[in-house]
mmCIF file of C-alpha atoms in Angstrom:
data_model
loop_
_atom_site.group_PDB
_atom_site.id
_atom_site.type_symbol
_atom_site.label_atom_id
_atom_site.label_comp_id
_atom_site.label_asym_id
_atom_site.label_seq_id
_atom_site.Cartn_x
_atom_site.Cartn_y
_atom_site.Cartn_z
ATOM 1 C CA MET A 1 -59.430 22.558 102.539
ATOM 2 C CA HIS A 2 -60.275 21.125 105.907
ATOM 3 C CA ALA A 3 -57.642 19.772 108.245
ATOM 4 C CA ASP A 4 -58.862 16.173 107.771
ATOM 5 C CA GLU A 5 -58.615 16.436 104.014
ATOM 6 C CA GLU A 6 -55.147 17.922 104.233
ATOM 7 C CA TYR A 7 -54.047 15.073 106.494
ATOM 8 C CA THR A 8 -55.472 12.441 104.110
ATOM 9 C CA GLU A 9 -53.769 14.038 101.110
ATOM 10 C CA CYS A 10 -50.475 14.083 102.957
ATOM 11 C CA LEU A 11 -50.722 10.373 103.758
ATOM 12 C CA ARG A 12 -51.515 9.594 100.118
ATOM 13 C CA VAL A 13 -48.451 11.489 98.908
ATOM 14 C CA ILE A 14 -46.231 9.739 101.449
ATOM 15 C CA LEU A 15 -47.608 6.307 100.448
ATOM 16 C CA VAL A 16 -47.159 6.990 96.735
ATOM 17 C CA ASN A 17 -43.591 8.152 97.263
ATOM 18 C CA SER A 18 -42.852 5.066 99.381
ATOM 19 C CA VAL A 19 -44.195 2.725 96.697
ATOM 20 C CA HIS A 20 -42.148 4.513 94.049
ATOM 21 C CA ARG A 21 -38.988 4.215 96.131
ATOM 22 C CA SER A 22 -39.639 0.496 96.752
ATOM 23 C CA TYR A 23 -40.217 -0.119 93.055
ATOM 24 C CA LEU A 24 -37.056 1.770 92.092
ATOM 25 C CA THR A 25 -35.074 -0.126 94.743
ATOM 26 C CA SER A 26 -36.302 -3.467 93.320
ATOM 27 C CA ILE A 27 -35.315 -2.428 89.810
ATOM 28 C CA ILE A 28 -31.873 -1.370 90.974
ATOM 29 C CA LEU A 29 -31.295 -4.602 92.937
ATOM 30 C CA PHE A 30 -32.475 -6.729 90.003
ATOM 31 C CA SER A 31 -30.164 -4.857 87.657
ATOM 32 C CA ILE A 32 -27.208 -5.328 89.994
ATOM 33 C CA ALA A 33 -27.945 -9.081 90.316
ATOM 34 C CA SER A 34 -28.213 -9.397 86.525
ATOM 35 C CA LEU A 35 -24.887 -7.648 86.081
ATOM 36 C CA VAL A 36 -23.276 -9.982 88.620
ATOM 37 C CA VAL A 37 -24.565 -13.073 86.757
ATOM 38 C CA VAL A 38 -23.419 -11.715 83.401
ATOM 39 C CA ALA A 39 -20.017 -10.858 84.839
ATOM 40 C CA PHE A 40 -19.683 -14.368 86.271
ATOM 41 C CA LEU A 41 -20.573 -15.970 82.951
ATOM 42 C CA VAL A 42 -18.144 -13.737 81.068
ATOM 43 C CA PHE A 43 -15.206 -13.785 83.440
ATOM 44 C CA ARG A 44 -15.554 -17.238 85.072
ATOM 45 C CA PRO A 45 -12.432 -19.452 84.971
ATOM 46 C CA THR A 46 -12.353 -21.676 81.914
ATOM 47 C CA ASP A 47 -10.639 -24.551 83.717
ATOM 48 C CA ARG A 48 -13.570 -25.345 86.013
ATOM 49 C CA ILE A 49 -15.085 -28.857 85.784
ATOM 50 C CA SER A 50 -17.972 -29.126 83.350
ATOM 51 C CA TYR A 51 -21.314 -30.481 84.527
ATOM 52 C CA GLU A 52 -22.150 -31.743 81.056
ATOM 53 C CA LEU A 53 -22.536 -35.494 80.628
ATOM 54 C CA PRO A 54 -20.118 -37.196 78.240
ATOM 55 C CA VAL A 55 -21.505 -38.136 74.850
ATOM 56 C CA LEU A 56 -21.091 -41.871 74.259
ATOM 57 C CA LYS A 57 -20.684 -43.448 70.841
ATOM 58 C CA ASP A 58 -23.780 -45.055 69.417
ATOM 59 C CA PHE A 59 -23.088 -48.635 68.301
ATOM 60 C CA GLY A 60 -24.917 -51.908 67.774
ATOM 61 C CA ARG A 61 -24.143 -55.303 69.256
ATOM 62 C CA ASP A 62 -23.064 -56.660 65.878
ATOM 63 C CA GLU A 63 -20.345 -53.986 65.679
ATOM 64 C CA ILE A 64 -18.586 -55.318 68.786
ATOM 65 C CA SER A 65 -15.475 -57.418 68.106
ATOM 66 C CA ILE A 66 -13.628 -57.504 71.443
ATOM 67 C CA ILE A 67 -14.649 -56.857 75.051
ATOM 68 C CA THR A 68 -11.770 -56.532 77.511
ATOM 69 C CA ILE A 69 -12.223 -56.551 81.294
ATOM 70 C CA GLU A 70 -9.191 -55.465 83.280
ATOM 71 C CA ARG A 71 -8.522 -55.340 87.004
ATOM 72 C CA THR A 72 -5.435 -55.530 89.197
ATOM 73 C CA ASN A 73 -3.190 -58.297 87.802
ATOM 74 C CA LYS A 74 -6.028 -59.844 85.802
ATOM 75 C CA ARG A 75 -7.361 -59.467 82.256
ATOM 76 C CA ILE A 76 -10.175 -61.296 80.483
ATOM 77 C CA SER A 77 -10.936 -60.854 76.779
ATOM 78 C CA LEU A 78 -14.086 -61.893 74.953
ATOM 79 C CA THR A 79 -13.506 -62.095 71.203
ATOM 80 C CA ARG A 80 -16.012 -62.589 68.398
ATOM 81 C CA LEU A 81 -15.152 -65.173 65.755
ATOM 82 C CA GLY A 82 -17.933 -64.953 63.196
ATOM 83 C CA ASN A 83 -21.041 -65.970 65.117
ATOM 84 C CA GLN A 84 -19.013 -67.544 67.936
ATOM 85 C CA TRP A 85 -17.202 -66.036 70.906
ATOM 86 C CA SER A 86 -14.045 -67.177 72.648
ATOM 87 C CA VAL A 87 -12.612 -66.390 76.081
ATOM 88 C CA ALA A 88 -8.976 -65.576 76.850
ATOM 89 C CA PRO A 89 -6.580 -66.298 78.377
ATOM 90 C CA GLY A 90 -6.798 -69.847 77.095
ATOM 91 C CA ASP A 91 -8.837 -69.417 73.896
ATOM 92 C CA TYR A 92 -11.829 -71.298 75.355
ATOM 93 C CA GLU A 93 -15.283 -71.511 73.817
ATOM 94 C CA ALA A 94 -17.569 -68.912 75.392
ATOM 95 C CA ASP A 95 -20.991 -69.547 76.877
ATOM 96 C CA SER A 96 -23.644 -67.973 74.644
ATOM 97 C CA THR A 97 -25.929 -67.101 77.564
ATOM 98 C CA ALA A 98 -23.131 -65.275 79.404
ATOM 99 C CA ILE A 99 -22.115 -63.402 76.229
ATOM 100 C CA ASN A 100 -25.691 -62.318 75.485
ATOM 101 C CA PHE A 101 -25.994 -61.065 79.068
ATOM 102 C CA VAL A 102 -22.896 -58.902 78.544
ATOM 103 C CA LEU A 103 -24.081 -57.622 75.142
ATOM 104 C CA ASP A 104 -27.556 -56.784 76.474
ATOM 105 C CA THR A 105 -25.954 -54.814 79.305
ATOM 106 C CA LEU A 106 -23.772 -52.838 76.906
ATOM 107 C CA MET A 107 -26.725 -52.037 74.649
ATOM 108 C CA ASP A 108 -28.706 -50.672 77.629
ATOM 109 C CA PHE A 109 -25.799 -48.713 79.112
ATOM 110 C CA ASP A 110 -25.932 -44.946 79.328
ATOM 111 C CA ILE A 111 -24.625 -42.253 81.660
ATOM 112 C CA THR A 112 -27.492 -40.511 83.437
ATOM 113 C CA GLU A 113 -26.023 -37.963 85.860
ATOM 114 C CA VAL A 114 -22.962 -36.500 87.546
ATOM 115 C CA VAL A 115 -22.556 -37.911 91.044
ATOM 116 C CA SER A 116 -19.363 -36.342 92.330
ATOM 117 C CA PHE A 117 -16.335 -34.258 91.507
ATOM 118 C CA SER A 118 -14.593 -35.736 94.517
ATOM 119 C CA ASP A 119 -10.942 -36.704 94.447
ATOM 120 C CA GLU A 120 -11.802 -39.686 96.660
ATOM 121 C CA PRO A 121 -12.501 -42.444 94.088
ATOM 122 C CA LYS A 122 -12.048 -45.182 96.708
ATOM 123 C CA ARG A 123 -15.454 -44.264 98.103
ATOM 124 C CA TYR A 124 -16.957 -45.450 94.806
ATOM 125 C CA ASN A 125 -14.583 -48.408 94.247
ATOM 126 C CA LEU A 126 -12.936 -46.439 91.460
ATOM 127 C CA ASP A 127 -9.440 -46.424 92.935
ATOM 128 C CA PRO A 128 -6.766 -48.388 91.021
ATOM 129 C CA ASP A 129 -7.038 -51.441 93.281
ATOM 130 C CA SER A 130 -10.836 -51.723 93.035
ATOM 131 C CA LEU A 131 -12.015 -50.543 89.631
ATOM 132 C CA LEU A 132 -12.810 -52.652 86.597
ATOM 133 C CA ARG A 133 -11.850 -51.168 83.246
ATOM 134 C CA VAL A 134 -14.159 -52.267 80.458
ATOM 135 C CA THR A 135 -13.071 -51.583 76.881
ATOM 136 C CA VAL A 136 -15.331 -52.369 73.942
ATOM 137 C CA GLU A 137 -13.723 -52.432 70.510
ATOM 138 C CA GLY A 138 -15.113 -52.592 67.015
ATOM 139 C CA SER A 139 -13.235 -53.657 63.928
ATOM 140 C CA SER A 140 -11.175 -50.460 63.766
ATOM 141 C CA GLU A 141 -11.944 -48.263 66.787
ATOM 142 C CA VAL A 142 -12.733 -48.190 70.491
ATOM 143 C CA LEU A 143 -16.499 -47.967 70.961
ATOM 144 C CA LEU A 144 -16.601 -47.599 74.744
ATOM 145 C CA ASN A 145 -14.023 -47.248 77.515
ATOM 146 C CA ILE A 146 -15.205 -46.912 81.115
ATOM 147 C CA ASP A 147 -14.056 -47.567 84.659
ATOM 148 C CA VAL A 148 -16.661 -49.517 86.624
ATOM 149 C CA GLY A 149 -17.009 -48.907 90.348
ATOM 150 C CA SER A 150 -19.454 -50.100 92.978
ATOM 151 C CA ARG A 151 -23.189 -50.568 92.643
ATOM 152 C CA ALA A 152 -25.131 -47.334 93.194
ATOM 153 C CA GLY A 153 -27.835 -46.969 95.817
ATOM 154 C CA THR A 154 -30.525 -46.783 93.170
ATOM 155 C CA PHE A 155 -31.617 -50.074 91.658
ATOM 156 C CA GLY A 156 -29.857 -51.073 88.445
ATOM 157 C CA HIS A 157 -27.203 -48.350 88.427
ATOM 158 C CA THR A 158 -23.426 -48.299 88.880
ATOM 159 C CA PHE A 159 -20.832 -45.621 89.610
ATOM 160 C CA VAL A 160 -18.617 -45.162 86.553
ATOM 161 C CA ARG A 161 -15.885 -42.866 85.310
ATOM 162 C CA ILE A 162 -14.300 -42.061 81.979
ATOM 163 C CA PRO A 163 -10.602 -43.029 82.242
ATOM 164 C CA GLY A 164 -8.444 -39.940 82.699
ATOM 165 C CA GLN A 165 -11.284 -37.783 84.040
ATOM 166 C CA ASP A 166 -12.172 -36.882 87.636
ATOM 167 C CA GLN A 167 -15.945 -36.762 87.328
ATOM 168 C CA ILE A 168 -17.845 -39.716 88.715
ATOM 169 C CA PHE A 169 -21.118 -40.552 87.003
ATOM 170 C CA GLN A 170 -24.060 -42.836 87.513
ATOM 171 C CA GLY A 171 -24.533 -45.347 84.700
ATOM 172 C CA VAL A 172 -27.428 -47.591 83.739
ATOM 173 C CA GLY A 173 -27.056 -51.268 84.593
ATOM 174 C CA ASP A 174 -25.658 -53.446 87.354
ATOM 175 C CA LEU A 175 -22.250 -53.404 85.683
ATOM 176 C CA ARG A 176 -20.312 -54.709 88.656
ATOM 177 C CA ASN A 177 -22.390 -57.864 88.739
ATOM 178 C CA VAL A 178 -22.005 -58.349 84.986
ATOM 179 C CA PHE A 179 -18.261 -57.754 84.646
ATOM 180 C CA ASP A 180 -16.771 -58.639 88.038
ATOM 181 C CA ARG A 181 -16.527 -62.342 87.227
ATOM 182 C CA ASP A 182 -13.809 -64.908 86.756
ATOM 183 C CA LEU A 183 -12.763 -66.641 83.560
ATOM 184 C CA ASP A 184 -14.851 -69.732 84.301
ATOM 185 C CA THR A 185 -18.079 -67.717 84.297
ATOM 186 C CA TYR A 186 -17.751 -66.898 80.604
ATOM 187 C CA ARG A 187 -16.820 -70.425 79.456
ATOM 188 C CA ASN A 188 -19.222 -72.864 77.860
ATOM 189 C CA LYS A 189 -19.960 -75.353 80.667
ATOM 190 C CA THR A 190 -21.587 -78.025 78.494
ATOM 191 C CA VAL A 191 -19.196 -80.994 78.548
ATOM 192 C CA MET A 192 -21.420 -83.597 76.867
ATOM 193 C CA ASP A 193 -24.082 -83.051 74.219
ATOM 194 C CA PHE A 194 -26.277 -85.701 72.550
ATOM 195 C CA ASP A 195 -29.885 -86.672 71.898
ATOM 196 C CA PRO A 196 -30.961 -89.029 74.746
ATOM 197 C CA ASN A 197 -33.334 -90.873 72.392
ATOM 198 C CA THR A 198 -30.390 -92.131 70.322
ATOM 199 C CA ILE A 199 -28.835 -94.057 73.213
ATOM 200 C CA LYS A 200 -29.469 -97.826 72.970
ATOM 201 C CA ALA A 201 -27.177 -99.232 75.660
ATOM 202 C CA ILE A 202 -25.549 -98.022 78.892
ATOM 203 C CA THR A 203 -22.675 -99.558 80.812
ATOM 204 C CA VAL A 204 -21.785 -98.324 84.291
ATOM 205 C CA THR A 205 -18.599 -99.563 85.920
ATOM 206 C CA GLN A 206 -17.664 -98.939 89.547
ATOM 207 C CA VAL A 207 -14.140 -99.470 90.847
ATOM 208 C CA LEU A 208 -13.647 -99.412 94.635
ATOM 209 C CA PRO A 209 -10.387 -101.213 95.488
ATOM 210 C CA PRO A 210 -9.797 -103.635 97.026
ATOM 211 C CA GLN A 211 -13.247 -104.820 95.927
ATOM 212 C CA GLU A 212 -13.769 -106.359 92.540
ATOM 213 C CA PRO A 213 -15.068 -103.936 89.874
ATOM 214 C CA ARG A 214 -18.833 -103.966 89.530
ATOM 215 C CA ARG A 215 -20.361 -103.484 86.099
ATOM 216 C CA ILE A 216 -23.998 -102.974 85.133
ATOM 217 C CA HIS A 217 -25.038 -103.217 81.478
ATOM 218 C CA VAL A 218 -28.567 -102.163 80.443
ATOM 219 C CA VAL A 219 -30.186 -101.931 77.015
ATOM 220 C CA ARG A 220 -33.213 -100.142 75.674
ATOM 221 C CA SER A 221 -36.124 -102.486 74.847
ATOM 222 C CA LEU A 222 -39.761 -102.219 73.834
ATOM 223 C CA ASN A 223 -40.624 -102.255 77.544
ATOM 224 C CA GLY A 224 -38.162 -99.541 78.482
ATOM 225 C CA TRP A 225 -34.792 -100.636 79.918
ATOM 226 C CA GLU A 226 -33.591 -104.062 81.027
ATOM 227 C CA TYR A 227 -30.402 -105.772 82.165
ATOM 228 C CA LEU A 228 -28.282 -107.466 79.542
ATOM 229 C CA GLU A 229 -27.082 -110.885 80.656
ATOM 230 C CA SER A 230 -23.377 -111.276 80.016
ATOM 231 C CA GLU A 231 -20.211 -112.261 81.773
ATOM 232 C CA HIS A 232 -19.790 -108.631 82.853
ATOM 233 C CA ASP A 233 -22.960 -108.623 84.951
ATOM 234 C CA LEU A 234 -22.025 -109.958 88.350
ATOM 235 C CA GLY A 235 -25.663 -110.221 89.338
ATOM 236 C CA ILE A 236 -24.878 -109.179 92.922
ATOM 237 C CA GLY A 237 -27.507 -106.992 94.514
ATOM 238 C CA LEU A 238 -29.140 -105.904 91.277
ATOM 239 C CA ASN A 239 -32.141 -103.701 91.900
ATOM 240 C CA PRO A 240 -35.215 -103.540 89.671
ATOM 241 C CA LEU A 241 -34.693 -100.913 87.012
ATOM 242 C CA ASN A 242 -36.789 -97.752 87.022
ATOM 243 C CA PRO A 243 -37.089 -96.649 83.354
ATOM 244 C CA ALA A 244 -38.225 -93.144 84.334
ATOM 245 C CA GLU A 245 -35.092 -92.606 86.453
ATOM 246 C CA ILE A 246 -32.841 -93.873 83.650
ATOM 247 C CA GLU A 247 -34.492 -91.538 81.155
ATOM 248 C CA SER A 248 -34.001 -88.667 83.601
ATOM 249 C CA ALA A 249 -30.318 -89.544 83.946
ATOM 250 C CA LEU A 250 -29.989 -89.649 80.148
ATOM 251 C CA ARG A 251 -31.567 -86.207 79.747
ATOM 252 C CA PHE A 252 -29.122 -84.849 82.304
ATOM 253 C CA LEU A 253 -26.156 -86.509 80.582
ATOM 254 C CA GLY A 254 -27.363 -85.324 77.162
ATOM 255 C CA ALA A 255 -26.625 -81.705 78.118
ATOM 256 C CA LEU A 256 -24.173 -82.343 80.933
ATOM 257 C CA PRO A 257 -23.099 -79.136 82.714
ATOM 258 C CA ALA A 258 -19.792 -78.846 84.540
ATOM 259 C CA TYR A 259 -19.862 -77.187 87.924
ATOM 260 C CA ARG A 260 -16.495 -75.626 87.159
ATOM 261 C CA TYR A 261 -13.391 -76.340 85.128
ATOM 262 C CA ARG A 262 -10.133 -77.448 86.715
ATOM 263 C CA TYR A 263 -7.038 -75.348 86.037
ATOM 264 C CA GLY A 264 -4.622 -77.170 88.358
ATOM 265 C CA ASP A 265 -3.312 -80.711 88.539
ATOM 266 C CA SER A 266 -5.357 -83.492 86.967
ATOM 267 C CA PRO A 267 -6.395 -86.536 89.038
ATOM 268 C CA THR A 268 -4.238 -89.626 88.833
ATOM 269 C CA GLY A 269 -5.226 -93.259 89.049
ATOM 270 C CA SER A 270 -8.378 -94.994 87.876
ATOM 271 C CA PRO A 271 -11.859 -93.443 87.821
ATOM 272 C CA TRP A 272 -14.261 -94.364 90.595
ATOM 273 C CA LEU A 273 -17.189 -94.562 88.157
ATOM 274 C CA THR A 274 -17.257 -94.852 84.371
ATOM 275 C CA VAL A 275 -20.430 -94.383 82.309
ATOM 276 C CA THR A 276 -20.412 -95.517 78.685
ATOM 277 C CA LEU A 277 -23.327 -94.663 76.428
ATOM 278 C CA GLU A 278 -23.767 -96.313 73.036
ATOM 279 C CA GLY A 279 -25.894 -94.789 70.309
ATOM 280 C CA ASN A 280 -25.036 -93.144 67.006
ATOM 281 C CA GLN A 281 -21.603 -92.870 68.597
ATOM 282 C CA THR A 282 -20.074 -93.768 71.939
ATOM 283 C CA TYR A 283 -19.915 -91.271 74.805
ATOM 284 C CA THR A 284 -18.032 -91.711 78.066
ATOM 285 C CA LEU A 285 -17.936 -89.989 81.433
ATOM 286 C CA GLU A 286 -15.263 -90.754 84.036
ATOM 287 C CA LEU A 287 -15.704 -89.683 87.652
ATOM 288 C CA PHE A 288 -12.815 -89.729 90.100
ATOM 289 C CA SER A 289 -12.748 -89.864 93.897
ATOM 290 C CA ASN A 290 -14.546 -87.183 95.875
ATOM 291 C CA GLU A 291 -12.422 -84.122 96.716
ATOM 292 C CA ASP A 292 -14.042 -81.683 99.153
ATOM 293 C CA ASN A 293 -17.568 -82.632 98.097
ATOM 294 C CA VAL A 294 -16.847 -82.354 94.377
ATOM 295 C CA PHE A 295 -15.886 -85.075 91.908
ATOM 296 C CA PRO A 296 -13.154 -84.449 89.332
ATOM 297 C CA ALA A 297 -14.412 -85.648 85.955
ATOM 298 C CA LYS A 298 -13.482 -86.179 82.324
ATOM 299 C CA SER A 299 -15.874 -86.500 79.395
ATOM 300 C CA SER A 300 -15.522 -87.595 75.793
ATOM 301 C CA GLY A 301 -17.352 -84.369 74.919
ATOM 302 C CA SER A 302 -14.651 -82.063 76.284
ATOM 303 C CA GLN A 303 -10.868 -81.986 76.300
ATOM 304 C CA TYR A 304 -10.815 -80.232 79.676
ATOM 305 C CA TRP A 305 -11.002 -81.578 83.212
ATOM 306 C CA PHE A 306 -13.938 -80.337 85.272
ATOM 307 C CA ASP A 307 -15.671 -80.809 88.624
ATOM 308 C CA MET A 308 -19.175 -82.034 89.403
ATOM 309 C CA PHE A 309 -21.263 -81.615 92.545
ATOM 310 C CA GLU A 310 -22.183 -84.689 94.552
ATOM 311 C CA PHE A 311 -25.882 -84.243 93.769
ATOM 312 C CA GLN A 312 -25.046 -84.216 90.043
ATOM 313 C CA VAL A 313 -23.178 -87.494 90.413
ATOM 314 C CA ASP A 314 -26.133 -88.973 92.321
ATOM 315 C CA MET A 315 -28.444 -88.105 89.420
ATOM 316 C CA ILE A 316 -26.260 -90.295 87.202
ATOM 317 C CA SER A 317 -25.272 -93.149 89.495
ATOM 318 C CA LYS A 318 -28.334 -93.859 91.655
ATOM 319 C CA PRO A 319 -30.656 -95.036 88.835
ATOM 320 C CA PHE A 320 -28.150 -97.878 88.301
ATOM 321 C CA GLY A 321 -27.819 -98.790 91.978
ATOM 322 C CA PHE A 322 -24.476 -97.065 92.703
#
């Protein structure tokens, strides 16, 4: 064999041996890594935090009997009574739109991912002073119990936690916006309810001491609305009636919404403006003197005092020249 051939054969042997060694080294390293993983899985501590998401109970909206929202020194309960809902404390009638908003949110809720195992819940508004605890109960069991924190960075998600656990999760829904509300938000705000077409006569009385009371009495006619001549009509500065404006005022009064309910002292003295509507039955609305750009009010359609915005009062009073 020539020297060149011997040299080539030697290189081939060296290369083959090198490849074999590299292959064997890879097999050995892979085997060691596999043993390390197996050993970790077998001998890992059993008290480590699990990355598994909690399994929530599956329930329908009709199974919900009570929804309780708790925060520091405050508790609101929404309770189903047949097809109706009430709000406590106070046992008030609940607003159906607000209740449906809550129920829709609960039906869409799910936990999607683990966010943190941090022991700093304040960062997520899940510390005792910031969290909201929402408990949903059926007829005989708790269906859902979660702590609600701040809104997550992703749209339509909220940081949540299962009470008693450290894991912080991301849940579906803007829960903070839905549940971080006061009692008034859940109450039915309709304080007068009637069909405007049934109203045949309207009397509006204004009392501004020391002036004499001013009273306007209008009736529905074939031509729309007209003044009724009587001893009550002073006839001072009466403006031509605008039937369209009166009809607009009636539609507003027929489903009159309160701005908010009053939970403190009730106004004293006489009302500034009284509206009396006569139809299948008689309805009244009393408005008292302006307090910080709102008017305390009382309606025959509600047993509770409430406030109205100035623009709401204008919608009622201006068509009659007040």
